[in-house]
Amino acid sequence: MEDATPTLDVHGAADMDRPELEALIRELILEREAETRDPNTLTLIAWGGDLDRIWPTTILATTAAASGMDVVVFFTFWGLFSLVREDKRITGTNWMTKGMAAMNRPSASHAGLSKMNLSGMGPAMMRKLAAENGIAPPEELLASAADLGVKLWPCQMTMDLMGLQLSDMIDGLAEPVGAATAIERMKHSAINLFI
Amino acid sequence: MEDATPTLDVHGAADMDRPELEALIRELILEREAETRDPNTLTLIAWGGDLDRIWPTTILATTAAASGMDVVVFFTFWGLFSLVREDKRITGTNWMTKGMAAMNRPSASHAGLSKMNLSGMGPAMMRKLAAENGIAPPEELLASAADLGVKLWPCQMTMDLMGLQLSDMIDGLAEPVGAATAIERMKHSAINLFI
Amino acid sequence: MEDATPTLDVHGAADMDRPELEALIRELILEREAETRDPNTLTLIAWGGDLDRIWPTTILATTAAASGMDVVVFFTFWGLFSLVREDKRITGTNWMTKGMAAMNRPSASHAGLSKMNLSGMGPAMMRKLAAENGIAPPEELLASAADLGVKLWPCQMTMDLMGLQLSDMIDGLAEPVGAATAIERMKHSAINLFI
């Protein structure tokens, strides 16, 4: 071994002796630790609350979790309304937030479509087609997601903005978090999507 | 070398002997293989079918493929309608899916705008402006994408839901796949976008 | 050390001698250099110009930059209009681009909502609620972003398409770039989102 021709010609590393070789390995380990991208990790930002967005969100989350991935969904803006209980017709803490909830009935069960909504006929048709094809509705997928260990993170800022309270929301949610927490999580996720 | 002061002070690795050093390298290799992020890989989820979404989708896909990247576009929800042949006015297998196709004429050639559609005048203006600026329309970019080796994956679930069949679709598509396949692909892609 | 039992049994690497060990390390380093994923890097594609999209864009950008991340926002399609100066009522170089600006008044200060716009009452309510909750409006967040070192990249193709000129835009922008530059940047970013 002592006589072997060195082949490590990167970084001027040829002719490296043992301490140098160790330093290189140490560097590789440190870089890896700084990176810590976890290939098994998925983070979704559920921005949209329409049926045609909350469906992909919940399908991706449950499919990934079922295959053993570590999944977080951060619900913000319109997406947060998907987490409201089905029996809550009106949420909000003042006339403005109450007015918004009145115009945009909360809960994934009542989600409209971003196009071809047709006063609710579009979503009804889509749900019927889905049922015929064995695709679960998003409110069921949300419940499955929680059962599968998907972490459902409500956005604190949106809760304040929209006057939503945890008592308005379905069971199984994590504590509300802010954008900084979502960003920290995404730094280490293999897949990040804004839906 | 035998007398060298060990410098490998990470993970309690100082004073490592040869087998331990090898074990460390082995671990680094295994971690890397588990990760296998390919920096040359792009995966797009083409969710939107409007002109203002299918355009970015096809521009990003063709630009990346032209620079040598390995590109997959997974067409789901409204995005799937972009893949319908221009000469198919109506698709669908029952009154509901036929009705949807009638209200939302398929093919990228007939895509509307998500805002300022103005009964079709918006898209016509946008296409004219694009032509004046040498930007190819999305139906041409889709054909270029296939020529450049971009893999076009139709979403099986959406095909079932919308009553679309491969015979309705343009040439050059891959076999339909499910969300699990798209997720597996994204785990290894450097860039993943939901458009 | 010479007598140590080899434990490096990956890649047929057991019984490796010193040159082979070095070759393995070299390979690991080369792979890492090809990858160069920077865990501290965020790239946003600001596609949407509505208040409910430009807000998440600017909140994520400023939050990440405040925590020391290297942030780029690539403004394209409707998102580019967010960068127009507040005092520019009309932009454009011909009747079509002028017409678009007239129908879709530029600047983040005048952004509508993608739903519940209610002829501008929706955005006004949302801004009032935000102010009550201490959330800065997006036009202020854009200025903060530039101050925090966020790089604001206008999309050259969209500028041509929409007839926008740098003289129409707010201060602090980088030179316009194309899709290829944005893709190159995203290849090395830990977080990439299309908003």
Short mmCIF file of N, CA, C and O in Angstrom, two decimals, chain C residues 73-114:
data_model
loop_
_atom_site.label_atom_id
_atom_site.label_comp_id
_atom_site.label_asym_id
_atom_site.label_seq_id
_atom_site.Cartn_x
_atom_site.Cartn_y
_atom_site.Cartn_z
N VAL C 73 -36.13 36.06 -6.60
CA VAL C 73 -37.50 35.98 -7.09
C VAL C 73 -37.49 36.35 -8.58
O VAL C 73 -37.03 37.44 -8.95
N PHE C 74 -37.95 35.41 -9.39
CA PHE C 74 -38.02 35.60 -10.85
C PHE C 74 -39.46 35.98 -11.18
O PHE C 74 -40.37 35.18 -11.01
N PHE C 75 -39.68 37.23 -11.62
CA PHE C 75 -41.03 37.73 -11.87
C PHE C 75 -41.40 37.51 -13.32
O PHE C 75 -40.76 38.07 -14.22
N THR C 76 -42.46 36.75 -13.56
CA THR C 76 -42.86 36.44 -14.93
C THR C 76 -44.38 36.53 -15.06
O THR C 76 -45.09 36.58 -14.07
N PHE C 77 -44.86 36.59 -16.26
CA PHE C 77 -46.29 36.72 -16.55
C PHE C 77 -46.96 37.79 -15.66
O PHE C 77 -46.45 38.89 -15.55
N TRP C 78 -48.07 37.48 -15.02
CA TRP C 78 -48.80 38.49 -14.24
C TRP C 78 -47.95 39.04 -13.11
O TRP C 78 -48.14 40.17 -12.67
N GLY C 79 -47.04 38.22 -12.61
CA GLY C 79 -46.20 38.65 -11.49
C GLY C 79 -45.35 39.86 -11.82
O GLY C 79 -45.06 40.70 -10.95
N LEU C 80 -44.99 39.99 -13.09
CA LEU C 80 -44.13 41.10 -13.49
C LEU C 80 -44.80 42.45 -13.26
O LEU C 80 -44.14 43.44 -12.94
N PHE C 81 -46.15 42.47 -13.40
CA PHE C 81 -46.87 43.74 -13.20
C PHE C 81 -46.75 44.25 -11.76
O PHE C 81 -46.95 45.43 -11.51
N SER C 82 -46.42 43.34 -10.82
CA SER C 82 -46.24 43.78 -9.43
C SER C 82 -45.06 44.74 -9.29
O SER C 82 -44.97 45.47 -8.31
N LEU C 83 -44.15 44.69 -10.26
CA LEU C 83 -42.93 45.48 -10.16
C LEU C 83 -43.07 46.86 -10.80
O LEU C 83 -42.14 47.66 -10.77
N VAL C 84 -44.25 47.11 -11.40
CA VAL C 84 -44.45 48.42 -12.03
C VAL C 84 -44.63 49.48 -10.94
O VAL C 84 -45.21 49.22 -9.89
N ARG C 85 -44.08 50.68 -11.19
CA ARG C 85 -44.22 51.79 -10.24
C ARG C 85 -45.68 52.11 -9.99
O ARG C 85 -46.50 52.07 -10.91
N GLU C 86 -45.96 52.55 -8.79
CA GLU C 86 -47.33 52.84 -8.39
C GLU C 86 -47.91 53.99 -9.23
O GLU C 86 -49.10 54.03 -9.48
N ASP C 87 -47.05 54.94 -9.66
CA ASP C 87 -47.56 56.11 -10.39
C ASP C 87 -47.72 55.87 -11.89
O ASP C 87 -48.12 56.78 -12.62
N LYS C 88 -47.40 54.66 -12.35
CA LYS C 88 -47.60 54.34 -13.78
C LYS C 88 -48.99 53.75 -13.95
O LYS C 88 -49.24 52.62 -13.53
N ARG C 89 -49.90 54.51 -14.49
CA ARG C 89 -51.25 53.96 -14.68
C ARG C 89 -51.28 53.07 -15.91
O ARG C 89 -51.92 52.04 -15.93
N ILE C 90 -50.58 53.51 -16.94
CA ILE C 90 -50.61 52.77 -18.19
C ILE C 90 -49.18 52.48 -18.64
O ILE C 90 -48.34 53.37 -18.66
N THR C 91 -48.94 51.22 -18.98
CA THR C 91 -47.67 50.85 -19.58
C THR C 91 -47.98 50.25 -20.95
O THR C 91 -49.14 50.08 -21.31
N GLY C 92 -46.94 49.90 -21.69
CA GLY C 92 -47.17 49.24 -22.97
C GLY C 92 -46.64 50.05 -24.13
O GLY C 92 -46.46 51.26 -24.03
N THR C 93 -46.37 49.34 -25.22
CA THR C 93 -45.75 49.98 -26.38
C THR C 93 -46.66 49.96 -27.61
O THR C 93 -46.30 50.49 -28.64
N ASN C 94 -47.83 49.34 -27.49
CA ASN C 94 -48.78 49.39 -28.60
C ASN C 94 -50.19 49.24 -28.03
O ASN C 94 -50.36 49.11 -26.82
N TRP C 95 -51.21 49.28 -28.87
CA TRP C 95 -52.58 49.30 -28.34
C TRP C 95 -52.90 48.06 -27.52
O TRP C 95 -53.66 48.10 -26.55
N MET C 96 -52.30 46.92 -27.89
CA MET C 96 -52.63 45.69 -27.16
C MET C 96 -52.03 45.69 -25.75
O MET C 96 -52.70 45.39 -24.78
N THR C 97 -50.74 46.02 -25.66
CA THR C 97 -50.12 46.01 -24.33
C THR C 97 -50.66 47.16 -23.48
O THR C 97 -50.83 47.03 -22.27
N LYS C 98 -50.98 48.31 -24.12
CA LYS C 98 -51.60 49.41 -23.37
C LYS C 98 -52.98 48.99 -22.87
O LYS C 98 -53.37 49.29 -21.74
N GLY C 99 -53.70 48.27 -23.71
CA GLY C 99 -55.03 47.81 -23.34
C GLY C 99 -54.98 46.86 -22.15
O GLY C 99 -55.79 46.95 -21.22
N MET C 100 -54.02 45.96 -22.16
CA MET C 100 -53.88 45.03 -21.04
C MET C 100 -53.60 45.77 -19.74
O MET C 100 -54.17 45.45 -18.70
N ALA C 101 -52.70 46.74 -19.81
CA ALA C 101 -52.37 47.51 -18.60
C ALA C 101 -53.59 48.29 -18.12
O ALA C 101 -53.81 48.43 -16.91
N ALA C 102 -54.41 48.76 -19.06
CA ALA C 102 -55.59 49.52 -18.66
C ALA C 102 -56.59 48.63 -17.94
O ALA C 102 -57.24 49.05 -16.98
N MET C 103 -56.70 47.38 -18.39
CA MET C 103 -57.68 46.47 -17.78
C MET C 103 -57.15 45.83 -16.50
O MET C 103 -57.90 45.32 -15.69
N ASN C 104 -55.86 45.85 -16.32
CA ASN C 104 -55.23 45.12 -15.23
C ASN C 104 -54.21 46.07 -14.62
O ASN C 104 -53.02 45.91 -14.79
N ARG C 105 -54.70 47.09 -13.91
CA ARG C 105 -53.84 48.17 -13.47
C ARG C 105 -52.58 47.65 -12.76
O ARG C 105 -52.69 46.92 -11.77
N PRO C 106 -51.40 48.03 -13.28
CA PRO C 106 -50.15 47.49 -12.73
C PRO C 106 -49.84 48.00 -11.31
O PRO C 106 -50.57 48.82 -10.79
N SER C 107 -48.75 47.47 -10.75
CA SER C 107 -48.20 47.77 -9.40
C SER C 107 -48.85 46.89 -8.35
O SER C 107 -50.07 46.71 -8.33
N ALA C 108 -48.03 46.41 -7.43
CA ALA C 108 -48.53 45.59 -6.32
C ALA C 108 -49.55 46.36 -5.48
O ALA C 108 -50.43 45.78 -4.87
N SER C 109 -49.44 47.71 -5.50
CA SER C 109 -50.37 48.52 -4.71
C SER C 109 -51.80 48.39 -5.20
O SER C 109 -52.74 48.71 -4.48
N HIS C 110 -51.96 48.00 -6.45
CA HIS C 110 -53.29 47.94 -7.03
C HIS C 110 -53.73 46.51 -7.34
O HIS C 110 -54.68 46.29 -8.10
N ALA C 111 -53.03 45.52 -6.79
CA ALA C 111 -53.33 44.12 -7.10
C ALA C 111 -54.72 43.73 -6.61
O ALA C 111 -55.16 44.13 -5.53
N GLY C 112 -55.42 42.94 -7.43
CA GLY C 112 -56.73 42.41 -7.03
C GLY C 112 -56.58 41.06 -6.36
O GLY C 112 -55.46 40.62 -6.05
N LEU C 113 -57.69 40.42 -6.11
CA LEU C 113 -57.68 39.08 -5.53
C LEU C 113 -58.10 38.08 -6.61
O LEU C 113 -58.94 38.41 -7.45
N SER C 114 -57.56 36.87 -6.58
CA SER C 114 -57.91 35.88 -7.59
C SER C 114 -59.32 35.37 -7.37
O SER C 114 -59.95 34.83 -8.26
#
